[in-house]
Each structure stands twice: as structure tokens, then as C-alpha cells.
Amino acid sequence: MPFNNIQKALSGKGKYYSFKDLALILALALAYLGAAKLGLRFASVNPSATAIWPATGVSIAALLVLGIRFWPGIFLGAFVANITTAGTVLTSLGISLGNTLEAVVAVHLLIRFNGGREIFRHSEDVFGYLLFAGMISPAVSATFGVTSLLFSGLANTANYFSIWLTWWLGDMGGAMVVAPFLILWFGGHFFNFNVRRSAEALLIFIVLILVSFMLFGGVFHQTVGNYPVEYLSIPFLIWVAMRFGQRESALAVLVISVIATIGTLNGFGPFVIGDINTSLLLLQIFLIVTAVMVHLMSVLIAERDATEEQLKDQAIELQIKVLRDEALLNSMGEGMVAIDKDGFVITINRTALRMLGWSKEDLTNKRFSDFVRAEIEDGTKIKAEDRPAERVIRSRTGLTITKDFYYVRQDGTRFPVAMVVTPLILSGQIYGAIAVFRDVTAEKEIERAQTEFVSIASHQLRTPLTSIHWYSEALSEDVRLDDKQKKYINNILSANERLIKLTNELLDASRIESKKMPFKPEPVNVSKFSDSVVKDFELLILNKKLLFEKRYGKSMDVLSVDSNIIRIVLQNLLSNAIKYTPEGGRISLTVDKVDRNLAIDISDSGYGMPKSQISKVFTKFFRADNIKTKEPDGTGLGLYIVKSVLDRIGGTISFDTEEGKGTSFHVTIPFQSKDSAGGNVV
Amino acid sequence: MIQMDKKKILIVEDEPAMRDIMNDRLIEEGFEVILATNGAEGLEAALKEHPDLILLDIIMPKMDGITMLKKLREDKWGKSAQIIILSNLSTEGAVADSIKNSVFEYLIKTDWRLSDLIKMVKKKLSGTV
């Protein structure tokens, strides 16, 4: 149990170390020991302080890749390395603690502030790495180490700083040269080989090694001596950074570092001046700067490549979007043309091209009005500035064209067009307009057929009706007829008149449906006009002994409203009220101005309508059950006609009813019908 | 009634039944009646007889009423001839065409009783319409 607790404490996360972990810790300890021993071979200012310390690279890389919890390996390796080098158990403990803390601090800061194992994702990461792993954490190690030496008497206050600097720079070199190499090569990244690039890599590394030997290996020693020619390595390092990745860059830095260090130790190269420690420190500074530069460059290149890749992806995405939009537009059943604010075609879909008989190349980037003539019914050309799209661009409001507009095809033939034009407004700026249009030849044909039907029906049906009408009328006036014969003739006459009325209503309904009934708002004296309609019903009202009240609002003299609509409303609603109110009942009519509407209310104390049938009141041919038996004569068209007419001009109709008590209808007629700006045809 | 005072009415109507009943009633009322069965006949009769009033149907074979009306208005006498359109065609266009040719009485046959039609004719001839 105590062992488990220790394990738990050491692992820091409440997790136990597995045997595999313990083996890794041991391996790490050995690796650290090896790297430390290698570094200590170059120690000169103090047996424990050296300008070359690859062990820092090993420790940072190991904890960053494996996890901070593997710190005991570092501690163990460092302790063994130190206890077997110089000093006491205590100094070795202090130095080992510093070495361990160095890696822990570096890894903690890198994970916290710098992207952790992805050490060089962005260019700023290189500087972060230099700060955290290259400067701060080696300072921890140097301070612990040199202070330990000071306390044990192995260093003194006079040489404290020079030992500290050596220690610091040595660790920095390990952090900057060795650690990136280990992390990038063994940190879980996968290799991907490419023969052509591998060949180039091989070439550049051979060249780099050769150059390094020339500069630091004493090849030119006889001719150039120790001249400062170290910068000659830079073009080759840049070559690696630009042509290859971060991993190759790290390897290149390591290669030049190893060769330069060996060379310098052997007295060759530009950094050999005075004592070996100073030479190594100067070399260290050169290598650290070189590492920063090479890694920075390779990151910038990687970033540039990533941006390029991203742009390429975006370009492809955009292309897909364009293709998709084009497919969408081309599959539209309607023609679509978008023009810019000068009338030039931005885009046009396949349906539009097919309808107009032009090819895409003919029209794209051309002024649409120069190629496609627009004209009205009689063939008069519509001037460019009066065409719908141009009007929309000027007014910035959409437009719907439903009649009397033709496009002329490339071959000179034309077709009637219905279109909706929408302004293209981008952040408040008018940019152009989009017209969506269709060929309404078939609709026009149907409309024409409908009109023809109405005219034929009105003539063909009415002619025999008129004959019966006039002949039975003439007969009924014949003095020679006896009473019975007279009664029969009168029955024929009244049946005939009902048939005429029914025919007229059917024709009205048909004309309203085919929009052939013209309505024109014009100044009307509403009260006089209403009186004239009411007059026709006076006899009926009198016969049924009904009480009729009418009330007109003030200033009803001249209002701009369609008298035809008032007539249809009054005639139908009054005749219903009279017909469906029993003898002695009451009917009232109110006509008044409410806001911008003419309001007509007609109430009766009649039969009312059953609740269950209220929803069908405005349906064509509908007659309520309760009045079918009382008043068998009726077409069920009156309210349908009233409702249709009011719908067309934006008026309303509503009602209250109670069976056995009566019905009130409420109608509003707008003073200016919504179609009044257009063709006036409802 | 003296022959000279008799007002002359031209009925242009292709439907025999209509023509006959109007003819009968107008003669009963003391008018002189001329009959034509289509626009071409009607035009010829009108230009020859110069009737006081023409009752003109619209839909007829050979020449329709509107065409006859237009041709009549080209004539010096015809320009001011008194005409009542008496048709069962109630389309916007036909009404507009007759107004264009200075005919303001456009009667839908089915809407009129014969007796009211006779009253209308009398009014028209006495100049009160």
C-alpha cells in the first residue's frame, strides 16, 4: 500500500504507473544519462557546467511527447550523471532537481501557452518556444545548478555568473537544437516518403554536410584559417527550410550543430578564439540564432502553403457553388436575366435564352435592350429607359408586369410576357435588377377563349330567351284570352324572366372570373346613386309590408369610388334581405365613410342562416337549407358575385347572422381600388 | 294619320322572330317599318330610305352591326342618323365601339320588355332622349 501511495503521488494524476511506464522511465533515465555524460565531456569552466548540453533537449522532448508524469526518469538520469561526475549527494540532488524542473517548466509553459507538442504551428510559436523552452526553463536549471555548486563550495561568487551563463547557453542550445529534432522526428508524426523529394533531400543533406565540413571541419584550414565564414551555411539551411518541412529543417540544424561542435572542439572553424569554453559559447549563440531563423522560415513557408491550399479549396468551393447556382438557374422553368445598373447582362439562364432565341455568348456582357426588343400589344417599341428592369433600377422598387408586354425573339417573332422584376440592392447600393419572366401565350389564348365564350353565350342564350319574352308579353296583352289562358301566359313570362335573370347572373360571374368586368373609380354622388338603386326595390318592399330605414353619413356627395361595384353590392344584398325577410319585417341600410373606405351595412330581421352553413355562404351556387323551402327561387350566385368583385378591388365583406333573428352584412369598398393604377380591368 | 307624318323606322335584325314581333308592334303603333336581315342590307336601305330611327342588331351574317354603323357614319346623312343598338351582346368592346360611333343607346334585348322598348323608341323620336 505505501508503495501505491508513493506511485500515486509521483504520477500526479491519481494514476498508477504501469510496468510499461516504469520501463519508459528507466529508458528515459538512461537516455538522459547518456546525453548528460556526452555534454559533461566538454565541461571546462566547472566539472558540472558545460557549454554543450543535449540532455536539455532530451528532457524537454521526452516530457512533451510522453507527458510530464515521466519526470522521475529525468531526475534519476540527472542524479546518476552528477553523482558520478563531481560533488556530493546534496549538490547532485540540487542539480538534478534543477534539470527536472527545467523540463517540467518548459513543457508546462509550452502546453499552456504555445500549442504543446505542435511546437511550431505558427511563426509566433517559434518565438514562444525560444522564450519558454530556450530562455526561461534553462534559467531555472542554471540557477538551481550553479546555486547548488555555490553552496557546496564547488563554485564561488566571483565565477558564479560566468558558470551560470555557460550553463544557461548550453541548456538553451540543447533546447533549441536537439529538442525540436526529437519532437518533430519522434513525436508521433508520420513520415511520408516521396521518391523525387527524397532524392532532393539526400542531395541537399550531402551538400550541407560537405559545406559544414568545409566551414567547421578544417578542410580549408590551411587557406582561410578561422575566418568568420559561418554565414556561408545559411543559404543551404534556407534551401532546406524552403523546399522541405520542419522536420528536415530540424535535422539540418542538428547536422550543422554536430559538425560545427566537433570542428570547434578540434580547433577548426570561425568560432575558435581563445579558450574552448568561449569558443563553444560563441558557437552556441550562432547555432541558437540559426535554429530560430531556420524554424521560423520553415513555419512561414508551411503557413504560406497552408494558406495557398486553403485558397485553392475555397476557389474549388466557389467554383462548385457557381456551378450549382448555374444548374439551379438553368433548371428553372422561367426565364431569368440579371442586368447591372447600366443594363448589361450579368447572367442569363438557359430557359431565357431558349425563349429569346439568342445564345449565351450573344448576350453576356452586352446591353440587354440592344438585343432583345420589348414592345407593347400594337408593336410600339418600349424605349430602353421605360423597360421594366430600367424602371426598377431607377425606382429601386420591384415591379410585376402581367399584360401588354412582348419580347421580340432573335428571329423577329414575338411572345407575350409576364414578369417579376426585383432590384438587386447590395448594402444600400443599387447594383442592377433581376427579371424572371415566362411566355404567357397559352394563358392569353385561354383568356381569349373565355371572352369568346362569354360573348357567344350571352348572344346565343339570350336570343331565344328574348323571343319567348317578347312573344309571351305580346300574347299576355291580347284581350281575347280568357283568365286561365292569361294565367298560363303570365307563368311562361315570369319563368322566362327568371331564366333571363339567371343567365345574366351566370354571365356576370363568368365575366368576373375571367376578369372581363371593367371597374373604374370615378367621382360619384354616393347618396344619390344609392337612392337610385334602392328605388328599384320600393315596390317589393311595399308589397311585403317591410319597414325600410336608410341612413347616409355626412358629406357623401362626391367620392371616388366605382359606382358599378356599389350597384352590385346594393342590388344583391338588398334583394336578398327583402327576399329572406318575412312580411312585416325590418330592413336597414347604412352607407358611410370609414377611413379610406366606403362602408355599407345592410341588416334584416329575416330568417338568418344556420350556424353549420356559415362557412359556405360565399360559395358559388350555395343556398342555405332553411330558405330553400321558403324561397325556392334563387341562383345562389348573388353573394358569390359580391364577394368576387370585392376581392378583386381589395374590398371586404363580413356578416353576423342568427337563425330566426336576421342577418347583417358589412361591406367596405376602398375609394381607390388597388388596380386603379394599372389597367382598371378587374 | 297622314302618310307624311308617319315616322320611318329601319329594323336591322337577322333573327326572323325578333324582326317579326318588332315589326308587328311598331306598325300597330303607327310607324312605317323597313326591314333588313343583315348589315349590308341595312346599310343599303338606310342610305336609300333615310329612316328616322334605326334599330340595329350587332351579331349578324354578311355584315355585323358595328361595321354597318361605321360605314353609315362615313355618309353625309348617316353621320347624324338616329340609332339604337338592340343586341344581346354585352361585351365591353361592343359597347365601347358603339359609343365611339356616337350611339349612346345600347340596349340589351333580354333586359327590356317590348312595351318599354316601344316607349323608348317613341321618346327617341320625339327628341326627349
PDB file of N, CA, C and O in Angstrom, chain A residues 451 455 458-459 462-463 465-467 469-471 473-474 477 493 497 500 504 511 516 518 520 681, chain B residues 15 17-18 20-22 25 57 59 86 88-92 108-115 117:
ATOM      1  N   THR A 451     -63.278  34.929 -73.140  1.00  0.00           N
ATOM      2  CA  THR A 451     -64.024  36.101 -73.577  1.00  0.00           C
ATOM      3  C   THR A 451     -64.991  35.716 -74.681  1.00  0.00           C
ATOM      4  O   THR A 451     -66.150  36.141 -74.708  1.00  0.00           O
ATOM      5  N   SER A 455     -69.060  35.996 -74.816  1.00  0.00           N
ATOM      6  CA  SER A 455     -69.787  36.767 -75.821  1.00  0.00           C
ATOM      7  C   SER A 455     -70.745  35.868 -76.611  1.00  0.00           C
ATOM      8  O   SER A 455     -71.877  36.247 -76.895  1.00  0.00           O
ATOM      9  N   SER A 458     -73.585  34.870 -74.247  1.00  0.00           N
ATOM     10  CA  SER A 458     -74.522  35.954 -73.981  1.00  0.00           C
ATOM     11  C   SER A 458     -75.452  36.158 -75.169  1.00  0.00           C
ATOM     12  O   SER A 458     -76.634  36.392 -75.024  1.00  0.00           O
ATOM     13  N   HIS A 459     -74.898  36.006 -76.339  1.00  0.00           N
ATOM     14  CA  HIS A 459     -75.733  36.222 -77.513  1.00  0.00           C
ATOM     15  C   HIS A 459     -76.629  35.027 -77.801  1.00  0.00           C
ATOM     16  O   HIS A 459     -77.837  35.164 -77.978  1.00  0.00           O
ATOM     17  N   ARG A 462     -79.345  34.381 -75.071  1.00  0.00           N
ATOM     18  CA  ARG A 462     -80.325  35.439 -74.896  1.00  0.00           C
ATOM     19  C   ARG A 462     -81.292  35.570 -76.065  1.00  0.00           C
ATOM     20  O   ARG A 462     -82.418  36.029 -75.889  1.00  0.00           O
ATOM     21  N   THR A 463     -80.832  35.204 -77.245  1.00  0.00           N
ATOM     22  CA  THR A 463     -81.700  35.409 -78.405  1.00  0.00           C
ATOM     23  C   THR A 463     -83.021  34.638 -78.278  1.00  0.00           C
ATOM     24  O   THR A 463     -84.098  35.251 -78.357  1.00  0.00           O
ATOM     25  N   LEU A 465     -84.270  33.461 -75.580  1.00  0.00           N
ATOM     26  CA  LEU A 465     -84.946  33.959 -74.371  1.00  0.00           C
ATOM     27  C   LEU A 465     -85.742  35.222 -74.691  1.00  0.00           C
ATOM     28  O   LEU A 465     -86.846  35.427 -74.195  1.00  0.00           O
ATOM     29  N   THR A 466     -85.138  36.055 -75.518  1.00  0.00           N
ATOM     30  CA  THR A 466     -85.816  37.300 -75.871  1.00  0.00           C
ATOM     31  C   THR A 466     -87.076  37.025 -76.691  1.00  0.00           C
ATOM     32  O   THR A 466     -88.115  37.678 -76.497  1.00  0.00           O
ATOM     33  N   SER A 467     -86.963  36.057 -77.589  1.00  0.00           N
ATOM     34  CA  SER A 467     -88.151  35.706 -78.386  1.00  0.00           C
ATOM     35  C   SER A 467     -89.301  35.289 -77.484  1.00  0.00           C
ATOM     36  O   SER A 467     -90.427  35.789 -77.623  1.00  0.00           O
ATOM     37  N   HIS A 469     -89.689  35.904 -74.404  1.00  0.00           N
ATOM     38  CA  HIS A 469     -90.040  37.063 -73.596  1.00  0.00           C
ATOM     39  C   HIS A 469     -91.047  37.955 -74.318  1.00  0.00           C
ATOM     40  O   HIS A 469     -92.125  38.263 -73.825  1.00  0.00           O
ATOM     41  N   TRP A 470     -90.657  38.379 -75.497  1.00  0.00           N
ATOM     42  CA  TRP A 470     -91.478  39.350 -76.213  1.00  0.00           C
ATOM     43  C   TRP A 470     -92.782  38.751 -76.722  1.00  0.00           C
ATOM     44  O   TRP A 470     -93.823  39.385 -76.716  1.00  0.00           O
ATOM     45  N   TYR A 471     -92.706  37.474 -77.169  1.00  0.00           N
ATOM     46  CA  TYR A 471     -93.941  36.867 -77.697  1.00  0.00           C
ATOM     47  C   TYR A 471     -94.944  36.600 -76.579  1.00  0.00           C
ATOM     48  O   TYR A 471     -96.136  36.830 -76.716  1.00  0.00           O
ATOM     49  N   GLU A 473     -95.092  38.190 -73.828  1.00  0.00           N
ATOM     50  CA  GLU A 473     -95.554  39.507 -73.394  1.00  0.00           C
ATOM     51  C   GLU A 473     -96.671  40.009 -74.322  1.00  0.00           C
ATOM     52  O   GLU A 473     -97.733  40.471 -73.869  1.00  0.00           O
ATOM     53  N   ALA A 474     -96.414  39.849 -75.627  1.00  0.00           N
ATOM     54  CA  ALA A 474     -97.404  40.294 -76.609  1.00  0.00           C
ATOM     55  C   ALA A 474     -98.712  39.519 -76.446  1.00  0.00           C
ATOM     56  O   ALA A 474     -99.805  40.096 -76.460  1.00  0.00           O
ATOM     57  N   GLU A 477    -101.054  40.419 -73.524  1.00  0.00           N
ATOM     58  CA  GLU A 477    -101.828  41.654 -73.674  1.00  0.00           C
ATOM     59  C   GLU A 477    -103.039  41.481 -74.595  1.00  0.00           C
ATOM     60  O   GLU A 477    -103.801  42.421 -74.817  1.00  0.00           O
ATOM     61  N   LEU A 493     -94.235  33.882 -68.908  1.00  0.00           N
ATOM     62  CA  LEU A 493     -93.497  35.136 -68.887  1.00  0.00           C
ATOM     63  C   LEU A 493     -92.608  35.251 -67.640  1.00  0.00           C
ATOM     64  O   LEU A 493     -91.432  35.614 -67.739  1.00  0.00           O
ATOM     65  N   GLU A 497     -88.595  35.324 -67.361  1.00  0.00           N
ATOM     66  CA  GLU A 497     -87.831  36.423 -66.763  1.00  0.00           C
ATOM     67  C   GLU A 497     -86.830  35.905 -65.727  1.00  0.00           C
ATOM     68  O   GLU A 497     -85.727  36.442 -65.578  1.00  0.00           O
ATOM     69  N   ILE A 500     -83.958  34.594 -67.623  1.00  0.00           N
ATOM     70  CA  ILE A 500     -83.116  35.699 -68.099  1.00  0.00           C
ATOM     71  C   ILE A 500     -82.215  36.200 -66.974  1.00  0.00           C
ATOM     72  O   ILE A 500     -81.018  36.422 -67.154  1.00  0.00           O
ATOM     73  N   ASN A 504     -78.175  36.152 -66.810  1.00  0.00           N
ATOM     74  CA  ASN A 504     -77.390  37.365 -66.583  1.00  0.00           C
ATOM     75  C   ASN A 504     -76.409  37.198 -65.425  1.00  0.00           C
ATOM     76  O   ASN A 504     -75.253  37.625 -65.498  1.00  0.00           O
ATOM     77  N   ARG A 511     -67.827  36.591 -66.197  1.00  0.00           N
ATOM     78  CA  ARG A 511     -67.015  37.735 -66.583  1.00  0.00           C
ATOM     79  C   ARG A 511     -66.101  38.184 -65.441  1.00  0.00           C
ATOM     80  O   ARG A 511     -64.972  38.605 -65.661  1.00  0.00           O
ATOM     81  N   LYS A 516     -63.224  40.122 -66.910  1.00  0.00           N
ATOM     82  CA  LYS A 516     -63.658  40.930 -68.047  1.00  0.00           C
ATOM     83  C   LYS A 516     -64.605  42.057 -67.645  1.00  0.00           C
ATOM     84  O   LYS A 516     -65.158  42.730 -68.474  1.00  0.00           O
ATOM     85  N   PRO A 518     -65.175  45.551 -66.310  1.00  0.00           N
ATOM     86  CA  PRO A 518     -64.358  46.736 -66.057  1.00  0.00           C
ATOM     87  C   PRO A 518     -64.850  47.536 -64.845  1.00  0.00           C
ATOM     88  O   PRO A 518     -66.048  47.674 -64.644  1.00  0.00           O
ATOM     89  N   LYS A 520     -64.055  51.230 -62.859  1.00  0.00           N
ATOM     90  CA  LYS A 520     -63.273  52.466 -62.882  1.00  0.00           C
ATOM     91  C   LYS A 520     -63.715  53.374 -61.748  1.00  0.00           C
ATOM     92  O   LYS A 520     -64.840  53.861 -61.746  1.00  0.00           O
ATOM     93  N   VAL A 681     -58.965  46.971 -65.211  1.00  0.00           N
ATOM     94  CA  VAL A 681     -59.827  45.854 -65.533  1.00  0.00           C
ATOM     95  C   VAL A 681     -59.776  44.861 -64.395  1.00  0.00           C
ATOM     96  O   VAL A 681     -58.710  44.458 -63.966  1.00  0.00           O
TER      97      VAL A 681
ATOM     98  N   GLU B  15     -82.548  37.683 -86.868  1.00  0.00           N
ATOM     99  CA  GLU B  15     -83.434  36.679 -86.277  1.00  0.00           C
ATOM    100  C   GLU B  15     -84.883  36.982 -86.696  1.00  0.00           C
ATOM    101  O   GLU B  15     -85.445  38.008 -86.276  1.00  0.00           O
ATOM    102  N   ALA B  17     -87.844  35.857 -85.883  1.00  0.00           N
ATOM    103  CA  ALA B  17     -88.852  36.008 -84.823  1.00  0.00           C
ATOM    104  C   ALA B  17     -88.795  37.398 -84.206  1.00  0.00           C
ATOM    105  O   ALA B  17     -89.815  38.047 -83.977  1.00  0.00           O
ATOM    106  N   MET B  18     -87.594  37.860 -83.981  1.00  0.00           N
ATOM    107  CA  MET B  18     -87.390  39.189 -83.392  1.00  0.00           C
ATOM    108  C   MET B  18     -87.888  40.267 -84.339  1.00  0.00           C
ATOM    109  O   MET B  18     -88.568  41.221 -83.956  1.00  0.00           O
ATOM    110  N   ASP B  20     -90.011  40.013 -86.730  1.00  0.00           N
ATOM    111  CA  ASP B  20     -91.463  39.986 -86.913  1.00  0.00           C
ATOM    112  C   ASP B  20     -92.198  40.676 -85.780  1.00  0.00           C
ATOM    113  O   ASP B  20     -93.075  41.501 -86.005  1.00  0.00           O
ATOM    114  N   ILE B  21     -91.849  40.336 -84.552  1.00  0.00           N
ATOM    115  CA  ILE B  21     -92.612  40.899 -83.426  1.00  0.00           C
ATOM    116  C   ILE B  21     -92.417  42.399 -83.312  1.00  0.00           C
ATOM    117  O   ILE B  21     -93.350  43.154 -83.050  1.00  0.00           O
ATOM    118  N   MET B  22     -91.160  42.829 -83.584  1.00  0.00           N
ATOM    119  CA  MET B  22     -90.908  44.279 -83.529  1.00  0.00           C
ATOM    120  C   MET B  22     -91.675  44.975 -84.654  1.00  0.00           C
ATOM    121  O   MET B  22     -92.287  46.030 -84.453  1.00  0.00           O
ATOM    122  N   ARG B  25     -95.404  45.151 -83.728  1.00  0.00           N
ATOM    123  CA  ARG B  25     -95.708  46.133 -82.685  1.00  0.00           C
ATOM    124  C   ARG B  25     -95.531  47.576 -83.166  1.00  0.00           C
ATOM    125  O   ARG B  25     -96.331  48.445 -82.855  1.00  0.00           O
ATOM    126  N   ASP B  57     -79.128  45.507 -84.714  1.00  0.00           N
ATOM    127  CA  ASP B  57     -78.552  44.348 -84.022  1.00  0.00           C
ATOM    128  C   ASP B  57     -77.047  44.347 -84.293  1.00  0.00           C
ATOM    129  O   ASP B  57     -76.566  45.056 -85.183  1.00  0.00           O
ATOM    130  N   ILE B  59     -74.671  41.154 -83.858  1.00  0.00           N
ATOM    131  CA  ILE B  59     -74.163  39.933 -84.478  1.00  0.00           C
ATOM    132  C   ILE B  59     -75.114  39.468 -85.584  1.00  0.00           C
ATOM    133  O   ILE B  59     -76.234  39.034 -85.317  1.00  0.00           O
ATOM    134  N   LEU B  86     -79.621  47.405 -80.461  1.00  0.00           N
ATOM    135  CA  LEU B  86     -80.519  46.491 -79.787  1.00  0.00           C
ATOM    136  C   LEU B  86     -79.906  45.104 -79.952  1.00  0.00           C
ATOM    137  O   LEU B  86     -80.060  44.466 -80.985  1.00  0.00           O
ATOM    138  N   ASN B  88     -78.021  41.417 -77.933  1.00  0.00           N
ATOM    139  CA  ASN B  88     -77.851  40.616 -76.726  1.00  0.00           C
ATOM    140  C   ASN B  88     -76.382  40.450 -76.371  1.00  0.00           C
ATOM    141  O   ASN B  88     -76.028  39.745 -75.442  1.00  0.00           O
ATOM    142  N   LEU B  89     -75.551  41.104 -77.172  1.00  0.00           N
ATOM    143  CA  LEU B  89     -74.108  41.035 -76.903  1.00  0.00           C
ATOM    144  C   LEU B  89     -73.760  42.115 -75.891  1.00  0.00           C
ATOM    145  O   LEU B  89     -73.986  43.296 -76.142  1.00  0.00           O
ATOM    146  N   SER B  90     -73.228  41.693 -74.733  1.00  0.00           N
ATOM    147  CA  SER B  90     -72.919  42.711 -73.721  1.00  0.00           C
ATOM    148  C   SER B  90     -71.442  42.701 -73.366  1.00  0.00           C
ATOM    149  O   SER B  90     -71.063  42.607 -72.230  1.00  0.00           O
ATOM    150  N   THR B  91     -70.610  42.769 -74.392  1.00  0.00           N
ATOM    151  CA  THR B  91     -69.171  42.832 -74.102  1.00  0.00           C
ATOM    152  C   THR B  91     -68.724  44.281 -74.089  1.00  0.00           C
ATOM    153  O   THR B  91     -69.312  45.136 -74.748  1.00  0.00           O
ATOM    154  N   GLU B  92     -67.691  44.468 -73.327  1.00  0.00           N
ATOM    155  CA  GLU B  92     -67.090  45.790 -73.175  1.00  0.00           C
ATOM    156  C   GLU B  92     -66.780  46.408 -74.530  1.00  0.00           C
ATOM    157  O   GLU B  92     -67.066  47.570 -74.778  1.00  0.00           O
ATOM    158  N   ILE B 108     -79.780  45.962 -74.057  1.00  0.00           N
ATOM    159  CA  ILE B 108     -79.688  44.504 -74.046  1.00  0.00           C
ATOM    160  C   ILE B 108     -81.126  43.982 -74.175  1.00  0.00           C
ATOM    161  O   ILE B 108     -81.977  44.252 -73.320  1.00  0.00           O
ATOM    162  N   LYS B 109     -81.383  43.266 -75.256  1.00  0.00           N
ATOM    163  CA  LYS B 109     -82.755  42.853 -75.587  1.00  0.00           C
ATOM    164  C   LYS B 109     -83.469  42.148 -74.424  1.00  0.00           C
ATOM    165  O   LYS B 109     -84.610  42.455 -74.096  1.00  0.00           O
ATOM    166  N   THR B 110     -82.750  41.204 -73.799  1.00  0.00           N
ATOM    167  CA  THR B 110     -83.420  40.422 -72.753  1.00  0.00           C
ATOM    168  C   THR B 110     -83.854  41.284 -71.571  1.00  0.00           C
ATOM    169  O   THR B 110     -84.746  40.919 -70.829  1.00  0.00           O
ATOM    170  N   ASP B 111     -83.153  42.392 -71.384  1.00  0.00           N
ATOM    171  CA  ASP B 111     -83.469  43.230 -70.225  1.00  0.00           C
ATOM    172  C   ASP B 111     -84.697  44.121 -70.453  1.00  0.00           C
ATOM    173  O   ASP B 111     -85.120  44.826 -69.546  1.00  0.00           O
ATOM    174  N   TRP B 112     -85.197  44.115 -71.647  1.00  0.00           N
ATOM    175  CA  TRP B 112     -86.287  45.032 -71.977  1.00  0.00           C
ATOM    176  C   TRP B 112     -87.579  44.294 -72.317  1.00  0.00           C
ATOM    177  O   TRP B 112     -87.575  43.344 -73.089  1.00  0.00           O
ATOM    178  N   ARG B 113     -88.672  44.809 -71.737  1.00  0.00           N
ATOM    179  CA  ARG B 113     -89.971  44.340 -72.202  1.00  0.00           C
ATOM    180  C   ARG B 113     -90.263  45.064 -73.496  1.00  0.00           C
ATOM    181  O   ARG B 113     -89.820  46.212 -73.688  1.00  0.00           O
ATOM    182  N   LEU B 114     -91.018  44.437 -74.346  1.00  0.00           N
ATOM    183  CA  LEU B 114     -91.355  45.034 -75.633  1.00  0.00           C
ATOM    184  C   LEU B 114     -92.044  46.394 -75.447  1.00  0.00           C
ATOM    185  O   LEU B 114     -91.740  47.367 -76.135  1.00  0.00           O
ATOM    186  N   SER B 115     -92.932  46.418 -74.456  1.00  0.00           N
ATOM    187  CA  SER B 115     -93.674  47.665 -74.217  1.00  0.00           C
ATOM    188  C   SER B 115     -92.735  48.805 -73.829  1.00  0.00           C
ATOM    189  O   SER B 115     -92.912  49.944 -74.249  1.00  0.00           O
ATOM    190  N   LEU B 117     -89.592  48.958 -74.670  1.00  0.00           N
ATOM    191  CA  LEU B 117     -88.811  49.266 -75.864  1.00  0.00           C
ATOM    192  C   LEU B 117     -89.573  50.258 -76.749  1.00  0.00           C
ATOM    193  O   LEU B 117     -88.997  51.222 -77.267  1.00  0.00           O
TER     194      LEU B 117
END
